[in-house]
Amino acid sequence: MTEVIVLNGGSSSGKSGIVRCLQAVLPDPWLALGTDTLVDAMPASMQTSDAGIEFAPDGQVIVGPEFRTLEAAWIEGVAAMARAGARVIVDEVFLGGSDSQKRWQKALGELRVLWVGVRCDSAVAAGREVARGDRIIGMAASQADVVHRGIVYDLEVDTTHAESMHCARTIAAHVN
């Protein structure tokens, strides 16, 4: 039985909408956790330090050693929740490509994981980014392709033309 669903995609690709729809269509309760949750939980000083996480004016995201330390603890914590019986949907942005996936694979170990790539045309994601108003312009375009490099998925969905609910139902059909 699937214990963890990991959604990986760039900023404004539609992951969060899919997560909410998955929680509505899956028969059991699933926790939704992700990169934004981690960043929101960090002290504000982490966003002004070279050791933390920096959101550059062009949309690039730069992470330092203190961020990596907290991220490692976060990943282990999410895995521990899944091992304790919570089903978890992870909303992620693999900025480090396959290295990011490897960190999760190591922590999740023996858990049954469904790896899902959430793709979206960079121009469409950039339009969503502007409409959202809460992201640095350029983040969506800079992440649209790089987050998928070297990643192995069980399933991919594309939100360029598909609604979140359609994508969620496609994913849910692969959860067992």
Short mmCIF file of C-alpha atoms in Angstrom, two decimals:
data_model
loop_
_atom_site.label_atom_id
_atom_site.label_comp_id
_atom_site.label_asym_id
_atom_site.label_seq_id
_atom_site.Cartn_x
_atom_site.Cartn_y
_atom_site.Cartn_z
CA MET A 1 0.00 0.00 0.00
CA THR A 2 1.34 3.46 -0.94
CA GLU A 3 2.48 5.34 2.14
CA VAL A 4 4.03 8.46 0.61
CA ILE A 5 3.30 10.39 -2.56
CA VAL A 6 6.10 12.75 -3.61
CA LEU A 7 5.09 15.45 -6.10
CA ASN A 8 8.04 17.23 -7.68
CA GLY A 9 7.68 20.25 -9.92
CA GLY A 10 8.76 23.83 -10.32
CA SER A 11 7.19 26.85 -8.70
CA SER A 12 3.63 27.55 -9.92
CA SER A 13 3.44 24.20 -11.72
CA GLY A 14 0.23 23.31 -9.88
CA LYS A 15 1.50 20.97 -7.15
CA SER A 16 -0.38 22.58 -4.27
CA GLY A 17 -3.69 22.46 -6.12
CA ILE A 18 -3.13 18.81 -6.94
CA VAL A 19 -2.31 18.09 -3.28
CA ARG A 20 -5.61 19.63 -2.12
CA CYS A 21 -7.50 17.62 -4.74
CA LEU A 22 -5.68 14.42 -3.77
CA GLN A 23 -6.72 14.95 -0.16
CA ALA A 24 -10.31 15.24 -1.38
CA VAL A 25 -10.33 12.17 -3.65
CA LEU A 26 -8.19 9.67 -1.76
CA PRO A 27 -10.26 7.45 0.53
CA ASP A 28 -8.03 7.79 3.61
CA PRO A 29 -6.70 10.94 5.30
CA TRP A 30 -3.36 12.14 3.93
CA LEU A 31 -1.14 14.83 5.44
CA ALA A 32 0.16 17.50 3.05
CA LEU A 33 3.70 18.68 3.74
CA GLY A 34 6.22 20.40 1.55
CA THR A 35 9.00 22.79 0.86
CA ASP A 36 6.83 25.83 1.55
CA THR A 37 5.90 24.35 4.95
CA LEU A 38 9.58 23.91 5.76
CA VAL A 39 10.54 27.43 4.66
CA ASP A 40 7.59 28.94 6.56
CA ALA A 41 8.68 27.10 9.72
CA MET A 42 12.20 28.55 9.57
CA PRO A 43 13.12 31.77 11.32
CA ALA A 44 13.07 34.87 9.12
CA SER A 45 16.82 35.22 9.63
CA MET A 46 17.31 32.09 7.49
CA GLN A 47 16.15 34.13 4.47
CA THR A 48 18.76 36.83 5.03
CA SER A 49 21.77 34.60 5.63
CA ASP A 50 24.15 33.00 3.14
CA ALA A 51 23.90 29.87 5.26
CA GLY A 52 20.10 29.75 4.92
CA ILE A 53 17.95 30.16 1.82
CA GLU A 54 18.06 33.10 -0.54
CA PHE A 55 15.50 34.05 -3.17
CA ALA A 56 17.44 36.07 -5.73
CA PRO A 57 15.74 38.89 -7.67
CA ASP A 58 15.86 36.81 -10.87
CA GLY A 59 13.96 33.91 -9.25
CA GLN A 60 16.96 31.71 -8.50
CA VAL A 61 16.95 29.92 -5.15
CA ILE A 62 20.28 29.51 -3.35
CA VAL A 63 20.55 27.27 -0.30
CA GLY A 64 23.30 27.23 2.27
CA PRO A 65 24.59 24.71 4.83
CA GLU A 66 22.21 25.68 7.66
CA PHE A 67 19.25 25.22 5.34
CA ARG A 68 20.58 21.79 4.29
CA THR A 69 20.93 20.76 7.94
CA LEU A 70 17.33 21.74 8.73
CA GLU A 71 16.11 20.21 5.47
CA ALA A 72 17.77 16.88 6.34
CA ALA A 73 16.02 16.87 9.73
CA TRP A 74 12.74 17.81 8.03
CA ILE A 75 13.01 14.95 5.52
CA GLU A 76 13.78 12.46 8.31
CA GLY A 77 10.81 13.82 10.28
CA VAL A 78 8.43 13.39 7.34
CA ALA A 79 9.70 9.83 6.86
CA ALA A 80 9.20 9.13 10.58
CA MET A 81 5.58 10.30 10.36
CA ALA A 82 4.99 7.93 7.45
CA ARG A 83 6.63 5.06 9.35
CA ALA A 84 4.36 5.85 12.31
CA GLY A 85 1.31 5.32 10.10
CA ALA A 86 0.50 8.73 8.64
CA ARG A 87 0.03 8.81 4.90
CA VAL A 88 1.91 11.78 3.52
CA ILE A 89 1.82 13.79 0.31
CA VAL A 90 5.07 15.73 -0.16
CA ASP A 91 4.96 18.90 -2.28
CA GLU A 92 8.60 19.31 -3.35
CA VAL A 93 10.88 21.27 -5.66
CA PHE A 94 13.98 19.21 -6.46
CA LEU A 95 16.33 22.13 -7.12
CA GLY A 96 19.28 19.74 -6.78
CA GLY A 97 17.91 17.31 -9.37
CA SER A 98 18.74 13.68 -8.71
CA ASP A 99 20.68 14.59 -5.54
CA SER A 100 17.43 15.95 -4.09
CA GLN A 101 15.58 12.75 -4.95
CA LYS A 102 18.39 10.64 -3.46
CA ARG A 103 18.08 12.49 -0.13
CA TRP A 104 14.38 11.60 -0.02
CA GLN A 105 14.96 8.02 -1.20
CA LYS A 106 17.50 7.44 1.56
CA ALA A 107 15.19 8.80 4.26
CA LEU A 108 12.06 7.04 2.97
CA GLY A 109 13.96 3.75 2.68
CA GLU A 110 11.56 0.82 2.76
CA LEU A 111 8.36 2.91 2.60
CA ARG A 112 6.14 2.50 -0.45
CA VAL A 113 6.51 5.74 -2.40
CA LEU A 114 4.76 6.97 -5.54
CA TRP A 115 7.11 9.42 -7.30
CA VAL A 116 5.15 11.94 -9.41
CA GLY A 117 6.54 14.57 -11.74
CA VAL A 118 4.34 17.65 -12.11
CA ARG A 119 5.19 19.39 -15.34
CA CYS A 120 3.92 22.66 -16.72
CA ASP A 121 4.99 24.71 -19.71
CA SER A 122 7.29 27.43 -18.39
CA ALA A 123 5.27 30.23 -20.02
CA VAL A 124 2.05 28.97 -18.40
CA ALA A 125 3.77 28.61 -15.01
CA ALA A 126 5.20 32.12 -15.38
CA GLY A 127 1.69 33.47 -16.03
CA ARG A 128 0.42 31.72 -12.89
CA GLU A 129 3.35 33.16 -10.97
CA VAL A 130 2.33 36.70 -11.91
CA ALA A 131 -1.33 36.00 -11.07
CA ARG A 132 -0.40 34.58 -7.65
CA GLY A 133 1.46 37.71 -6.66
CA ASP A 134 3.36 35.93 -3.88
CA ARG A 135 6.37 34.66 -5.84
CA ILE A 136 9.48 36.29 -7.20
CA ILE A 137 9.03 36.79 -10.92
CA GLY A 138 11.32 34.42 -12.80
CA MET A 139 11.18 31.58 -10.28
CA ALA A 140 8.71 29.52 -12.34
CA ALA A 141 10.67 29.84 -15.57
CA SER A 142 14.00 29.06 -13.90
CA GLN A 143 12.63 25.93 -12.22
CA ALA A 144 10.30 24.50 -14.89
CA ASP A 145 12.85 22.13 -16.42
CA VAL A 146 15.77 21.96 -13.99
CA VAL A 147 13.75 20.29 -11.21
CA HIS A 148 13.09 17.27 -13.45
CA ARG A 149 16.67 16.64 -14.61
CA GLY A 150 17.83 13.18 -13.59
CA ILE A 151 14.63 12.35 -11.69
CA VAL A 152 12.99 8.94 -12.03
CA TYR A 153 9.21 9.00 -11.73
CA ASP A 154 6.52 6.37 -11.47
CA LEU A 155 4.09 8.78 -13.09
CA GLU A 156 4.04 12.25 -14.64
CA VAL A 157 1.20 14.72 -15.03
CA ASP A 158 1.17 17.97 -16.97
CA THR A 159 -0.87 20.89 -15.68
CA THR A 160 -0.32 23.04 -18.76
CA HIS A 161 -3.82 22.17 -19.97
CA ALA A 162 -5.12 19.74 -17.33
CA GLU A 163 -6.97 20.85 -14.20
CA SER A 164 -5.71 19.93 -10.74
CA MET A 165 -8.62 17.55 -10.12
CA HIS A 166 -7.95 15.64 -13.34
CA CYS A 167 -4.28 15.29 -12.38
CA ALA A 168 -5.24 14.22 -8.84
CA ARG A 169 -7.56 11.52 -10.17
CA THR A 170 -4.80 10.25 -12.47
CA ILE A 171 -2.42 10.05 -9.51
CA ALA A 172 -5.05 8.50 -7.22
CA ALA A 173 -5.56 5.71 -9.76
CA HIS A 174 -1.92 4.72 -9.17
CA VAL A 175 -2.19 4.72 -5.37
CA ASN A 176 -2.67 1.25 -3.98
#
